[in-house]
Short mmCIF file of C-alpha atoms in Angstrom, two decimals:
data_model
loop_
_atom_site.label_atom_id
_atom_site.label_comp_id
_atom_site.label_asym_id
_atom_site.label_seq_id
_atom_site.Cartn_x
_atom_site.Cartn_y
_atom_site.Cartn_z
CA MET A 1 -0.34 0.01 -0.12
CA ALA A 2 1.13 3.34 -1.03
CA THR A 3 1.88 6.30 1.50
CA SER A 4 -1.53 8.42 -0.03
CA ASN A 5 -3.72 4.99 0.28
CA LYS A 6 -2.55 5.40 4.25
CA VAL A 7 -3.79 8.51 4.05
CA PHE A 8 -6.97 8.06 2.69
CA VAL A 9 -7.62 5.01 4.52
CA VAL A 10 -7.08 7.06 7.50
CA VAL A 11 -9.37 9.78 6.70
CA PHE A 12 -12.11 7.46 5.50
CA VAL A 13 -12.21 5.80 8.47
CA LEU A 14 -12.16 9.06 10.26
CA PHE A 15 -15.39 10.17 8.63
CA ALA A 16 -16.97 6.72 8.95
CA ALA A 17 -16.52 7.01 12.82
CA VAL A 18 -17.79 10.41 12.85
CA ASN A 19 -20.84 9.37 10.95
CA ILE A 20 -21.69 6.46 13.44
CA LEU A 21 -21.13 8.83 16.23
CA ASP A 22 -23.58 11.00 14.61
CA PHE A 23 -25.86 8.16 14.13
CA ALA A 24 -25.38 6.90 17.56
CA PHE A 25 -26.18 10.12 19.31
CA TYR A 26 -27.83 12.56 17.28
CA GLY A 27 -31.32 11.14 15.95
CA GLN A 28 -30.26 8.09 14.42
CA GLY A 29 -30.81 8.62 10.50
CA ILE A 30 -30.47 6.83 8.12
CA ARG A 31 -28.31 9.00 6.09
CA SER A 32 -25.68 8.61 9.00
CA LEU A 33 -25.84 4.84 8.53
CA VAL A 34 -25.35 4.83 4.75
CA GLY A 35 -22.45 7.44 5.21
CA ALA A 36 -20.99 5.41 7.67
CA ALA A 37 -21.42 2.26 5.22
CA GLY A 38 -20.05 4.32 2.56
CA PHE A 39 -17.37 5.63 3.97
CA ALA A 40 -15.97 2.04 5.67
CA LEU A 41 -16.36 0.59 2.50
CA MET A 42 -14.18 3.66 0.72
CA ALA A 43 -11.48 2.56 3.55
CA TYR A 44 -11.90 -0.95 2.89
CA GLY A 45 -11.25 -0.23 -1.17
CA SER A 46 -8.35 1.69 -0.40
CA PHE A 47 -6.60 -0.75 2.10
CA ARG A 48 -7.61 -3.69 -0.56
CA ASN A 49 -6.99 -1.79 -3.61
CA ALA A 50 -10.44 -3.22 -4.60
CA ASN A 51 -12.21 -0.61 -6.77
CA PRO A 52 -15.60 -2.55 -6.80
CA ALA A 53 -15.72 -1.66 -3.27
CA LEU A 54 -14.47 2.30 -3.50
CA VAL A 55 -17.14 2.78 -6.08
CA VAL A 56 -19.98 1.46 -4.23
CA GLY A 57 -19.03 3.26 -1.05
CA ALA A 58 -18.09 6.47 -2.57
CA VAL A 59 -21.94 6.15 -4.12
CA LEU A 60 -23.14 5.42 -0.75
CA ALA A 61 -21.40 8.31 0.80
CA LEU A 62 -22.26 10.96 -2.12
CA GLY A 63 -25.67 9.87 -1.60
CA SER A 64 -25.54 10.19 2.10
CA LEU A 65 -24.41 13.93 1.45
CA VAL A 66 -27.06 14.30 -0.87
CA MET A 67 -29.63 13.40 1.10
CA LYS A 68 -28.23 15.72 3.95
CA TYR A 69 -28.08 18.95 2.09
CA VAL A 70 -30.52 18.53 -1.20
CA ALA A 71 -33.32 16.47 0.19
#
């Protein structure tokens, strides 16, 4: 794993943890759970160089952000 991938993995894990905490303590919205799953999949995809997991995670994370700010 390259150094840039390590940075991405750490950032994605932090974002997933923030979304899990948001889900647990601030209203239990499905948006937070979808965001946590998306960022966790992005971290896994970056860690294992699995492009399908990275793409699915990106779609879920983007959907979470759209649900928060658009809908």
